[in-house]
Short mmCIF file of C-alpha atoms and ligand atoms in Angstrom, two decimals:
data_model
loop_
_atom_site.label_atom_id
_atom_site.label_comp_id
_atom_site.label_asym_id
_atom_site.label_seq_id
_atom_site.Cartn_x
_atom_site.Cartn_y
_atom_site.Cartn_z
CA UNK A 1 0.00 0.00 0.00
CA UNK A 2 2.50 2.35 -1.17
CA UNK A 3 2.57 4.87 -3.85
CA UNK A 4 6.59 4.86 -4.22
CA UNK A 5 9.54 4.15 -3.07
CA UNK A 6 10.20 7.37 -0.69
CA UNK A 7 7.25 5.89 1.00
CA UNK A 8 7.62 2.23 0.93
CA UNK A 9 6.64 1.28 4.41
CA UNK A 10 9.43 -1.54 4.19
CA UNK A 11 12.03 0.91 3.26
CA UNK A 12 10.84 2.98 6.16
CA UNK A 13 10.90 0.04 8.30
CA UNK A 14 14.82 -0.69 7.15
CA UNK A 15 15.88 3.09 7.88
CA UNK A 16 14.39 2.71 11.34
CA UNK A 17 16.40 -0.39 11.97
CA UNK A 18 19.44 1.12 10.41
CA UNK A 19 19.51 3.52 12.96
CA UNK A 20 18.64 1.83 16.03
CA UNK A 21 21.65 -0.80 15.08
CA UNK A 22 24.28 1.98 14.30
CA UNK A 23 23.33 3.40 18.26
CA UNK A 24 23.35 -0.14 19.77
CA UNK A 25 26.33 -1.20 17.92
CA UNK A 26 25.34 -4.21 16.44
CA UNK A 27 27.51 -6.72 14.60
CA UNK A 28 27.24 -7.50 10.91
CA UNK A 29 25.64 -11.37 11.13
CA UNK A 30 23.02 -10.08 13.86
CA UNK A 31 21.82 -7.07 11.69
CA UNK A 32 21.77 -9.01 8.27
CA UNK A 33 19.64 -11.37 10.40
CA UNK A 34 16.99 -8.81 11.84
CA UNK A 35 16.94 -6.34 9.21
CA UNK A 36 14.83 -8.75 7.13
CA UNK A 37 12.31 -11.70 7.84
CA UNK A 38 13.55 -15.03 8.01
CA UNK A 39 10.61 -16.89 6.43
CA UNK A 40 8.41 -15.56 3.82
CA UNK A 41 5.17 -17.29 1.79
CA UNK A 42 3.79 -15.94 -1.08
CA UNK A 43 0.78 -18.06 -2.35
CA UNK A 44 -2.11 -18.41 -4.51
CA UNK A 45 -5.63 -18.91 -3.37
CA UNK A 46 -8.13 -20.52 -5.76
CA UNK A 47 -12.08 -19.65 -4.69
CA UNK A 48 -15.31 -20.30 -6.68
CA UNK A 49 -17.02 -17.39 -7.16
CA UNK A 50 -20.96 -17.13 -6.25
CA UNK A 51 -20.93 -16.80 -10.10
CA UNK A 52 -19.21 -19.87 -10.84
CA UNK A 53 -15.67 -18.77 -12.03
CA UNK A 54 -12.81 -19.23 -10.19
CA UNK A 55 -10.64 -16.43 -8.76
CA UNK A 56 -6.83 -16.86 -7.60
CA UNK A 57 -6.24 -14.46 -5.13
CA UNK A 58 -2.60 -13.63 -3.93
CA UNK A 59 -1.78 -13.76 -0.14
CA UNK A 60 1.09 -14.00 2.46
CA UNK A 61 2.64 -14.43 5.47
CA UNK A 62 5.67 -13.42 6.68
CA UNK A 63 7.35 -14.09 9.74
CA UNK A 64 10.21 -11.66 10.53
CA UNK A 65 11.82 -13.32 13.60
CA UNK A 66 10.86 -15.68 16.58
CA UNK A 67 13.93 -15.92 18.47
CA UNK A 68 11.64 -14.55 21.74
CA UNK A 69 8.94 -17.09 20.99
CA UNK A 70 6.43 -18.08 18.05
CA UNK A 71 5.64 -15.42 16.05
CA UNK A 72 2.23 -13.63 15.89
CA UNK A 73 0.39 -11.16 13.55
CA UNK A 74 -2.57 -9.83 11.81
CA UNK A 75 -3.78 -11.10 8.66
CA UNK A 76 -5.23 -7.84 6.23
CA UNK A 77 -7.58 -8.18 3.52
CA UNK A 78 -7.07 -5.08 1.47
CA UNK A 79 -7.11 -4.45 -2.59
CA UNK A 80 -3.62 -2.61 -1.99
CA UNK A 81 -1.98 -4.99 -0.40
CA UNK A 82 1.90 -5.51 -1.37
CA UNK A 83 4.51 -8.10 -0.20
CA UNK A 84 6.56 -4.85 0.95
CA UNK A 85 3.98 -3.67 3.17
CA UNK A 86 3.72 -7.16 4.75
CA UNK A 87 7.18 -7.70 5.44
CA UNK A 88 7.31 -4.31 7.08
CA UNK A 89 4.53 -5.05 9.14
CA UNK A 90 5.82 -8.14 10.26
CA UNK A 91 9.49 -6.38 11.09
CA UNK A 92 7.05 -3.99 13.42
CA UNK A 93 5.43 -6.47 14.93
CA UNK A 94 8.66 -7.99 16.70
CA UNK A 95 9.56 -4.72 18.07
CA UNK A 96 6.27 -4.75 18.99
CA UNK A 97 6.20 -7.67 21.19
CA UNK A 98 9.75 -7.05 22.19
CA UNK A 99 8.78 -3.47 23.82
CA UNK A 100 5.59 -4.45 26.05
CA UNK A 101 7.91 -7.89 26.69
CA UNK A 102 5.57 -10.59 25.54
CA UNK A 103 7.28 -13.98 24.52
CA UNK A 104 6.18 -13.99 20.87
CA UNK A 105 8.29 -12.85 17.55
CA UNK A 106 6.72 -11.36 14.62
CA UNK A 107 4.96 -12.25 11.49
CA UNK A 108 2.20 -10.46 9.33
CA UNK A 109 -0.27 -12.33 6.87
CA UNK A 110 -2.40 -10.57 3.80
CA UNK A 111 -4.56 -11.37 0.85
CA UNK A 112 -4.86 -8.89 -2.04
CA UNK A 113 -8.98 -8.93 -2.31
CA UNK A 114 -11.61 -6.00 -1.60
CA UNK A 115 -13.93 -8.03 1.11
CA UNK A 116 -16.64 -4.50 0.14
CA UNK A 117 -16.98 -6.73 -3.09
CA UNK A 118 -17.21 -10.57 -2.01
CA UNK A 119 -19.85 -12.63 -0.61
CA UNK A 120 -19.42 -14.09 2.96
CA UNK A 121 -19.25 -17.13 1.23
CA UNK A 122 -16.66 -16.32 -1.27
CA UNK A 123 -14.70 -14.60 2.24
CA UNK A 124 -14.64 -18.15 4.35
CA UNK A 125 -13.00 -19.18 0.39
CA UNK A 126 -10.14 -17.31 0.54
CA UNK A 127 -9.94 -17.83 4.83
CA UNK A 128 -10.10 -21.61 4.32
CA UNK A 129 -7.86 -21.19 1.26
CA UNK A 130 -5.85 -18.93 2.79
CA UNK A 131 -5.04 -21.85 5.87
CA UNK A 132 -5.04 -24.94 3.39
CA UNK A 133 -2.03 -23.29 1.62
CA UNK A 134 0.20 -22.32 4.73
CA UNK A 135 -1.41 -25.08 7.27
CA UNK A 136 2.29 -26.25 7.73
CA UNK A 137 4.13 -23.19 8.32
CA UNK A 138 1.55 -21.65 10.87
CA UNK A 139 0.22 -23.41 14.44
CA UNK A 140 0.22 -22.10 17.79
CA UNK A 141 3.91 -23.46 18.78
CA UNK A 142 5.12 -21.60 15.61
CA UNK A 143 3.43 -19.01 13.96
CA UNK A 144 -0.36 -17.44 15.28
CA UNK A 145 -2.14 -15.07 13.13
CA UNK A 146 -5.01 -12.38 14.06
CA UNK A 147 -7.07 -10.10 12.53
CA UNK A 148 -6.45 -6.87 11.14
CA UNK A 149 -7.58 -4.50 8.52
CA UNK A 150 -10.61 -5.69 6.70
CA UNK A 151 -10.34 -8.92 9.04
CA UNK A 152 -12.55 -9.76 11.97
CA UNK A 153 -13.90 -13.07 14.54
CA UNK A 154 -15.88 -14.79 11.87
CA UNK A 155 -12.81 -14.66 8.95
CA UNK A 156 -10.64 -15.74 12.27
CA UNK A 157 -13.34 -18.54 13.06
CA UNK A 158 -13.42 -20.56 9.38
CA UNK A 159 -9.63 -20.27 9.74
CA UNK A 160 -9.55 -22.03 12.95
CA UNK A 161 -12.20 -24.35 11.44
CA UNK A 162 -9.78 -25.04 8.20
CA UNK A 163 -6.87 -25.90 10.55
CA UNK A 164 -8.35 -27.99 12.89
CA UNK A 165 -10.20 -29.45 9.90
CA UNK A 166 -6.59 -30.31 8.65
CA UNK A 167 -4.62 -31.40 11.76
CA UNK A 168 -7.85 -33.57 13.06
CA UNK A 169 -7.82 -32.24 16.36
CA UNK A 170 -9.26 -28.36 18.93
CA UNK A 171 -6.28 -25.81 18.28
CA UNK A 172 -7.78 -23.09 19.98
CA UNK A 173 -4.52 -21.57 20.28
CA UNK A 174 -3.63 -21.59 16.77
CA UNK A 175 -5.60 -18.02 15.90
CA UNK A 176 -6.47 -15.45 18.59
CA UNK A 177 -9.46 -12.55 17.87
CA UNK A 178 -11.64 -15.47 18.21
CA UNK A 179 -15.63 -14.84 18.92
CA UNK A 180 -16.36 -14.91 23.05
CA UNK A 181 -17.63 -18.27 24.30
CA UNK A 182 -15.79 -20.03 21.26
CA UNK A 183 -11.96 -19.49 22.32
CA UNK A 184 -12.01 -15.91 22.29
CA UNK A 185 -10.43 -13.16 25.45
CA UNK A 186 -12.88 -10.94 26.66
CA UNK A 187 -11.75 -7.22 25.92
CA UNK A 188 -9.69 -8.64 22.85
CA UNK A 189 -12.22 -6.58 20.56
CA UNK A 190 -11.33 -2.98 22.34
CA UNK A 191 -7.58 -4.12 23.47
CA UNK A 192 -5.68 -2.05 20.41
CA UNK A 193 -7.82 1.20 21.29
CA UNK A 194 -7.75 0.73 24.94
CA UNK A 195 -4.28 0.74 24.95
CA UNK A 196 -3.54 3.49 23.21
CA UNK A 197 -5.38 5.84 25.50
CA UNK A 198 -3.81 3.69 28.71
CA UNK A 199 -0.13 5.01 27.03
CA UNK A 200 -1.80 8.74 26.26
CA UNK A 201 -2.80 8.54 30.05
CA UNK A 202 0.47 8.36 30.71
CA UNK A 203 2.40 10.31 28.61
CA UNK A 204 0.18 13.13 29.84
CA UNK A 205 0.37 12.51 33.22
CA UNK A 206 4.25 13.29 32.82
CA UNK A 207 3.11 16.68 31.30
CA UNK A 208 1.21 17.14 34.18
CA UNK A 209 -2.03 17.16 32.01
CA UNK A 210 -4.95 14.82 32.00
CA UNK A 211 -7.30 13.18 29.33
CA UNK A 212 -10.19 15.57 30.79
CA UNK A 213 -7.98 18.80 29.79
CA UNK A 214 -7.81 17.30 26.06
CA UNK A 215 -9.41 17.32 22.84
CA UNK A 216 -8.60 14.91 19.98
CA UNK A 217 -8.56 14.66 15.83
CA UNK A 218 -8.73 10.77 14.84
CA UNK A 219 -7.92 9.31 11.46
CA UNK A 220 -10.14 6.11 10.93
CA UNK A 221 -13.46 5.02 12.35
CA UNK A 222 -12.68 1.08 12.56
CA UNK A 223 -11.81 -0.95 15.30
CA UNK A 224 -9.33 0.60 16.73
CA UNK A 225 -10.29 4.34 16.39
CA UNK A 226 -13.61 3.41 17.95
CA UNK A 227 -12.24 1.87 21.26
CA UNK A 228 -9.71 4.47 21.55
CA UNK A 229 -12.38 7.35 20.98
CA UNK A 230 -14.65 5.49 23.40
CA UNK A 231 -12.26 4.95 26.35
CA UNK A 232 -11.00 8.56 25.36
CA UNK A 233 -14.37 9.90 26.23
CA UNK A 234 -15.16 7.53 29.06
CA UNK A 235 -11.60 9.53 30.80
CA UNK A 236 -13.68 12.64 29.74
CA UNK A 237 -11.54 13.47 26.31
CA UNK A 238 -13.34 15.45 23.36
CA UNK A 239 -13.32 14.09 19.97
CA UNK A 240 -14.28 16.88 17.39
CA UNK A 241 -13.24 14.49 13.67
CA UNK A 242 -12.95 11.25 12.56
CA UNK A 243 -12.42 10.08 8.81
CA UNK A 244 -12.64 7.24 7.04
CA UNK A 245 -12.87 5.34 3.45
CA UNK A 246 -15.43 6.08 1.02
CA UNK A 247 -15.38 2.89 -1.01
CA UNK A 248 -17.74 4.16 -3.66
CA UNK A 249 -15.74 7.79 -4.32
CA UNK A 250 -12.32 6.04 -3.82
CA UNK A 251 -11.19 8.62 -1.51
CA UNK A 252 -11.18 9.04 2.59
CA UNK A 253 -13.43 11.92 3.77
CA UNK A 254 -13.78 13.28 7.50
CA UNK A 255 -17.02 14.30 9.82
CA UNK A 256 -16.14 17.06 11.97
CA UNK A 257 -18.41 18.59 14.69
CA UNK A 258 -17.93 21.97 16.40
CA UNK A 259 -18.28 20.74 19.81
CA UNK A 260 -17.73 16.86 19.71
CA UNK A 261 -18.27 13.70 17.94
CA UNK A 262 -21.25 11.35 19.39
CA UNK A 263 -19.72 8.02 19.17
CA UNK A 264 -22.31 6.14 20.18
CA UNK A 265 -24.70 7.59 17.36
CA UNK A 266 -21.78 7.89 14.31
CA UNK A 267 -21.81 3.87 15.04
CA UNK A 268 -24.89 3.43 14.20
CA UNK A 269 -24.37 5.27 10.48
CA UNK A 270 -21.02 3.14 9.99
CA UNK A 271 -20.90 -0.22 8.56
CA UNK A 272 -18.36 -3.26 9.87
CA UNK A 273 -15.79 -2.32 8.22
CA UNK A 274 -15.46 1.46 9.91
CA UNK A 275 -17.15 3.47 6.63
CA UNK A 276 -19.26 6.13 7.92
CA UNK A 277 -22.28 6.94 5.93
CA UNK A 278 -21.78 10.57 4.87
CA UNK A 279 -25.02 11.72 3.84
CA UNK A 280 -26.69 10.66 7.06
CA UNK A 281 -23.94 12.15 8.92
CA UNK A 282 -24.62 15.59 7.03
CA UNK A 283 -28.19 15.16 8.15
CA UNK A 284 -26.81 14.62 11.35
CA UNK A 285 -25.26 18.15 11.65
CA UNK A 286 -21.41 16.97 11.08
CA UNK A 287 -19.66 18.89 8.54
CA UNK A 288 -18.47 16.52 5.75
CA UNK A 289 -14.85 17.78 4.94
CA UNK A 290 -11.50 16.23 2.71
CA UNK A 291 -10.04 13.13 4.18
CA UNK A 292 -6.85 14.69 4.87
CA UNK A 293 -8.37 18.04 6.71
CA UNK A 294 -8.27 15.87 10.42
CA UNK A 295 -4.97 16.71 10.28
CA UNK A 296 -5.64 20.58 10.47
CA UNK A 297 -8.05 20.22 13.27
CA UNK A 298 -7.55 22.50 16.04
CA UNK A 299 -7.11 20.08 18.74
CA UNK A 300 -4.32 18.47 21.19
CA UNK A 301 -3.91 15.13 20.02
CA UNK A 302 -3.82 13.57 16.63
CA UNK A 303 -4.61 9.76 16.72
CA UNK A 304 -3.80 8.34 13.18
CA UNK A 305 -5.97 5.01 13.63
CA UNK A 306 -6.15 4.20 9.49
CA UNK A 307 -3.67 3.47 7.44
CA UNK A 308 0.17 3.78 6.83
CA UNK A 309 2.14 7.17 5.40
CA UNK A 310 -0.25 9.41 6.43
CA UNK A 311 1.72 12.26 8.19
CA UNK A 312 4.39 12.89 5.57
CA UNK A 313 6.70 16.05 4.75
CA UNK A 314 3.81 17.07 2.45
CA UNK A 315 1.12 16.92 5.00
CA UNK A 316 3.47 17.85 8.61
CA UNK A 317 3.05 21.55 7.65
CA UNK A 318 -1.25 21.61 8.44
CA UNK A 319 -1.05 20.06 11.68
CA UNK A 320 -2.29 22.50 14.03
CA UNK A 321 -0.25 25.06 16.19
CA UNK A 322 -2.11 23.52 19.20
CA UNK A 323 -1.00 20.09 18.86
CA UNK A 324 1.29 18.54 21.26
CA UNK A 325 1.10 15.37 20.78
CA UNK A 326 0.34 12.04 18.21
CA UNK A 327 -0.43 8.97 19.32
CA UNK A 328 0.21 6.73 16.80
CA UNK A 329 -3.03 4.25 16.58
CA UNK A 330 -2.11 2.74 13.33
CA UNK A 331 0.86 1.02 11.93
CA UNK A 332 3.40 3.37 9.95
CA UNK A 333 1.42 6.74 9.61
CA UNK A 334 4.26 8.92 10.12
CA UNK A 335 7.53 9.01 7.60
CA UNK A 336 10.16 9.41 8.84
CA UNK A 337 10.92 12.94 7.63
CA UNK A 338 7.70 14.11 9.27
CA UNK A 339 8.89 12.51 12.43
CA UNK A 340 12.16 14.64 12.69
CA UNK A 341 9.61 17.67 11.50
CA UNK A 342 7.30 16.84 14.45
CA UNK A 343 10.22 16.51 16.88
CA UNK A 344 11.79 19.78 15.73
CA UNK A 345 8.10 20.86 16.71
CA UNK A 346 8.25 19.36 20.24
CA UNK A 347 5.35 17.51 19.75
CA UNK A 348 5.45 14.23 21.50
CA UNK A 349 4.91 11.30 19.11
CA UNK A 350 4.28 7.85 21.19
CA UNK A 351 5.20 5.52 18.07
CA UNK A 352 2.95 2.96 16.85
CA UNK A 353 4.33 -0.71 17.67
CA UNK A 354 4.63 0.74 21.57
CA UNK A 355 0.84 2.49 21.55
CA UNK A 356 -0.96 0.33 19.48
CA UNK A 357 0.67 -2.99 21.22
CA UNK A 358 -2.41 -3.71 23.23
CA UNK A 359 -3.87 -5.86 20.44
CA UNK A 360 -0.74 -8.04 20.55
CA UNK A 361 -0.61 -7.89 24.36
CA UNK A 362 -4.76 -8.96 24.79
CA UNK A 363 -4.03 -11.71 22.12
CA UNK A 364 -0.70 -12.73 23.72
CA UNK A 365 -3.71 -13.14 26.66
CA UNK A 366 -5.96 -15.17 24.29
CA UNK A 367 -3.27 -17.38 23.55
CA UNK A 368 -2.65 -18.04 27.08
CA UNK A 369 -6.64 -18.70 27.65
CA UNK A 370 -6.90 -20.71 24.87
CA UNK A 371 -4.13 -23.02 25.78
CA UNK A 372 -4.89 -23.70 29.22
CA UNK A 373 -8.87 -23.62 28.43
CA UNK A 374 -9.46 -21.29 31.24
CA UNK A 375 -10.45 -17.96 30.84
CA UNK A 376 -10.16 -14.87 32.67
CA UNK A 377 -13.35 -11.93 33.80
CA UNK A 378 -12.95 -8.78 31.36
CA UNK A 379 -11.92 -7.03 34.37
CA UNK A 380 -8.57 -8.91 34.52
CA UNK A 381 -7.77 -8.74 31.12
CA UNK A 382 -7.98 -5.20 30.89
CA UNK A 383 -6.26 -4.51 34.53
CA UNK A 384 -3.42 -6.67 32.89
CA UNK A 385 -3.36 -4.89 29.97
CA UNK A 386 -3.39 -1.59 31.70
CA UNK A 387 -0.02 -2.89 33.61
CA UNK A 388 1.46 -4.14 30.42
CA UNK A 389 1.21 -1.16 28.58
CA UNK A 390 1.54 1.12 31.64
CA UNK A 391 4.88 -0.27 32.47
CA UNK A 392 6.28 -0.49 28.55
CA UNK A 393 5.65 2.76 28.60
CA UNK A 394 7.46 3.89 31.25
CA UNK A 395 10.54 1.97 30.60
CA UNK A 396 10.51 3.57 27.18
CA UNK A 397 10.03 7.24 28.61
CA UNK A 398 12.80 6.31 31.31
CA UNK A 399 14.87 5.22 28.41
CA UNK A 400 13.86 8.19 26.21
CA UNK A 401 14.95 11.00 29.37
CA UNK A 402 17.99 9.36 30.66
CA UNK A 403 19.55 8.98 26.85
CA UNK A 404 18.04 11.85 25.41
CA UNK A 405 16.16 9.98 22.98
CA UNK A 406 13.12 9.83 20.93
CA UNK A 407 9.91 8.00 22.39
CA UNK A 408 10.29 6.30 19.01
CA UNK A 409 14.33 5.49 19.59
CA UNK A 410 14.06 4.65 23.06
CA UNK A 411 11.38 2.14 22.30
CA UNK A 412 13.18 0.57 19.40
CA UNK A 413 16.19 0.73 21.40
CA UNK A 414 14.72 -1.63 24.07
CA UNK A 415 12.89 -3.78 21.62
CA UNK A 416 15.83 -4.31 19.09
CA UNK A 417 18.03 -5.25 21.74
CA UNK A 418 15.90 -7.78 23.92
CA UNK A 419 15.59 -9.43 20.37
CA UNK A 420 19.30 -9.06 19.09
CA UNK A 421 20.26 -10.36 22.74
CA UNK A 422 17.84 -13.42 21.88
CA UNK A 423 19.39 -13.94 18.87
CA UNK A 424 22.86 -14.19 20.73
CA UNK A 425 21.82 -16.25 23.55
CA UNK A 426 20.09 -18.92 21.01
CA UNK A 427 23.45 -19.04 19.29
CA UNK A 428 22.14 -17.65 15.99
CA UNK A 429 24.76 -15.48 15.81
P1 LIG B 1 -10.43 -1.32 10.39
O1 LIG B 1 -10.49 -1.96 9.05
O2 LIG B 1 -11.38 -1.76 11.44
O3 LIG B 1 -10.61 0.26 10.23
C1 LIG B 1 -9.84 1.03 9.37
C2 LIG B 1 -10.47 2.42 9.33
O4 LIG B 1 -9.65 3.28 8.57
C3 LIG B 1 -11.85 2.44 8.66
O5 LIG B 1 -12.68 3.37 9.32
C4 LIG B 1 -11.53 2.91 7.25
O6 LIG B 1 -12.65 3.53 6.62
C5 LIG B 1 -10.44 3.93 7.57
N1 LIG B 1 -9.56 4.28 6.46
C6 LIG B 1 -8.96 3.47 5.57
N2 LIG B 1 -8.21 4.20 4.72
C7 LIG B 1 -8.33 5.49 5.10
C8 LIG B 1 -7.80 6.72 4.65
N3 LIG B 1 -6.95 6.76 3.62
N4 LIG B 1 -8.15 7.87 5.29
C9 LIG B 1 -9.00 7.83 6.34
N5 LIG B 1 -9.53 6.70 6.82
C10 LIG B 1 -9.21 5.55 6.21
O7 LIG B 1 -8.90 -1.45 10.87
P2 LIG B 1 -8.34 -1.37 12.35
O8 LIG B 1 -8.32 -2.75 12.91
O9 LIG B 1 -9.05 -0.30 13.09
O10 LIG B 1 -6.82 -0.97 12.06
C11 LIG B 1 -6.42 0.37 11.85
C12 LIG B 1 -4.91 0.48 11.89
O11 LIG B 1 -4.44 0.00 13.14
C13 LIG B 1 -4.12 -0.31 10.85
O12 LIG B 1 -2.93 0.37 10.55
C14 LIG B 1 -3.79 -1.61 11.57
O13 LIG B 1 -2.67 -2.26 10.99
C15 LIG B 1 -3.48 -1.05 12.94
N6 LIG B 1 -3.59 -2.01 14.04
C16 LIG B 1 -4.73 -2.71 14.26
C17 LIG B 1 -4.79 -3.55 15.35
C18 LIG B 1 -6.06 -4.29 15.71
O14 LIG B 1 -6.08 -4.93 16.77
N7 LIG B 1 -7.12 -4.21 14.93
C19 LIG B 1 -3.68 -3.71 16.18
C20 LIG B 1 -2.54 -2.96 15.94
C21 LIG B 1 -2.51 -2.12 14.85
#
């Protein structure tokens, strides 16, 4: 999902590690080893059609590294989807686990499809496809995918149906973002968006600010915009825009409201993959406005909760005066020359594999449930995940003060290294 190679989210992904390598010193063999993935599938996914034909669909999954465990990651369905984005993805997603210090390594899966255009019955093709193809190479002691973009607990349930269809035996913990009361953790569904605000709690809190004193600009209305705006609000936040895909016009647009967003009611006009119906939010009273104008918003925090490259050297300039900080909900929104723009700023960006690592964290929890077939009251999954990401945090902002770092060079710091020192003490290199 890149339009070239200045913005090639795997390129990006490269430069980061470059970096973090040259200021922990790391020898040849163990960067040649982490600055790419060590497995990668590429495959081909036959599915009838509802009218009769038969479509090959391309799909992946690639598992960066799993020297601190088996690897996990998000499977996207998404017309854009590239190999490069994958393989960046999965690179983030061992930092990922690495920085909130979850025994996993990281992988990322994808299928190049538009789900807005296929049946639910041409979907479970490509899931059960998608499983009869890599049913090998995957499996909760090696590799356990999720869901992600475009993705959700039924697509995750046919898969976990097609493997234990193959292996002949219950796997709950081969798949996590299962459905509740079929192998799934409570609070898995609001985990990613609930622990972004737990980290903007804290990063606050050292600013001597709270959530109450704040208003917010999000980009996205899926899964994890939603939880964040509705824990946001719950802490007494302000929401004012949120954006999202038109899939008709081919272009993102933004509802913005002059005192604040009602959640509760824009969910009712958005569909289950986060598109908000415009017209009825015009009738509504929201002002219908560019996809890209969120960014301009005259607000505190910017949550980018869509899509990669979204804050870039041609788009840094419109954020707001106001701002002081981004809180990066999705995966790779910010290049990296916007980053050293925002820093030059001083606006405090909390980068994405440390705020958005409360998926991982609740699925690293699923995992755990599922294996043991016991599972936990939502009230302990989320005061665990409030630790988890509470403490990551602070290790990374202790990091970040006593080095004079980034948030986002602290926190690759700590994650590169816990996985490089893996690497060593496995005897990989
Ligand atoms: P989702 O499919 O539920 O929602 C995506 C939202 O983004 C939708 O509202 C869509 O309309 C909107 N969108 C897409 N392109 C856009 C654009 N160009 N401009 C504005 N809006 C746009 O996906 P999600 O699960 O909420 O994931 C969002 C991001 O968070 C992705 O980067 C994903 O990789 C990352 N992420 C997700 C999880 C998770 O647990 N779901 C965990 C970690 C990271």
């Amino acid at each position: 999902m890149s339009s070239g190679t200045a913005l090639n989210p795997y390129v990006m992904a490269q430069q980061q590690f470059d970096r973090i390598a040259d200021l922990l010193e790391l020898g040849q063999a163990v960067r040649a080893l982490l600055r790419q993935p060590m497995r990668e599938h590429h495959i081909s996914i036959p599915v009838r059609m509802d009218n009769g034909e038969v479509h090959v669909f391309r799909g992946f999954r690639v598992q960066h590294n799993d020297a601190l465990g088996p690897c996990k990651g998000g499977i996207r369905f998404h017309p854009e989807e590239t190999a490069d984005s994958i393989r960046a993805l999965s690179m983030w997603m061992t930092w990922k686990c690495a920085v909130v210090g979850i025994p996993l390594g990281g992988a990322k899966g994808g299928v190049i499809c538009d789900p807005y255009r296929l049946s639910a019955r041409e979907q479970e093709g490509i899931c059960r496809g998608w499983v009869r193809q890599l049913a090998k190479d995957v499996g909760p002691q090696c590799d356990v995918p999720a869901p992600d973009i475009m993705t959700d607990s039924v697509h995750m349930l046919w898969m976990l149906d097609e493997f234990e269809a193959i292996h002949g035996g219950r796997y709950p913990g081969f798949i996590t973002g299962k459905p509740v009361g079929m192998g799934g953790s409570l609070g898995r569904t609001e985990a990613t968006g609930y622990g972004i605000i737990y980290v903007l709690r804290e990063a606050l809190k050292e600013k001597g600010l709270a959530i109450a004193d704040t208003c917010a600009a999000v980009q996205g209305f899926g899964n994890v915009a939603q939880h964040a705006i509705e824990l946001y609000e719950k802490m007494g936040g302000r929401v004012t825009t949120v954006s999202c895909w038109d899939q008709t016009a081919c272009s993102a647009f933004a509802v913005r409201h002059k005192d604040r967003i009602d959640l509760e009611q824009l969910r009712t006009i958005t569909d289950r993959f986060g598109g908000i119906d415009a017209q009825q939010a015009q009738e509504l009273g929201y002002e219908l406005i560019p996809g890209s104008e969120w960014l301009s918003d005259d607000v505190d925090i910017l949550i980018p909760a869509a899509m990669e490259n979204q804050i870039t050297a041609a788009t840094v300039d419109r954020i707001s005066p106001r701002v002081r900080f981004v809180i990066e909900g999705a995966n790779g929104p910010t290049t990296p020359d916007a980053d050293k723009e925002l820093g030059k700023r001083g606006i405090v960006t909390i980068p994405d594999f440390l705020a958005n690592a409360g998926g991982v964290t609740c699925s690293y929890f699923e995992q755990v449930q599922s294996n043991i077939n016991f599972f936990w009251p939502h009230e302990v999954v989320l005061g665990r995940l409030d630790t988890t990401m509470t403490n990551a945090f602070r290790s990374v902002s202790d990091l970040a003060q006593s080095r004079n770092l980034s948030l986002r060079d602290a926190a690759y710091v700590i994650a590169v290294d816990r996985v490089a020192r893996a690497c060593k003490d496995r005897g990989w290199v």
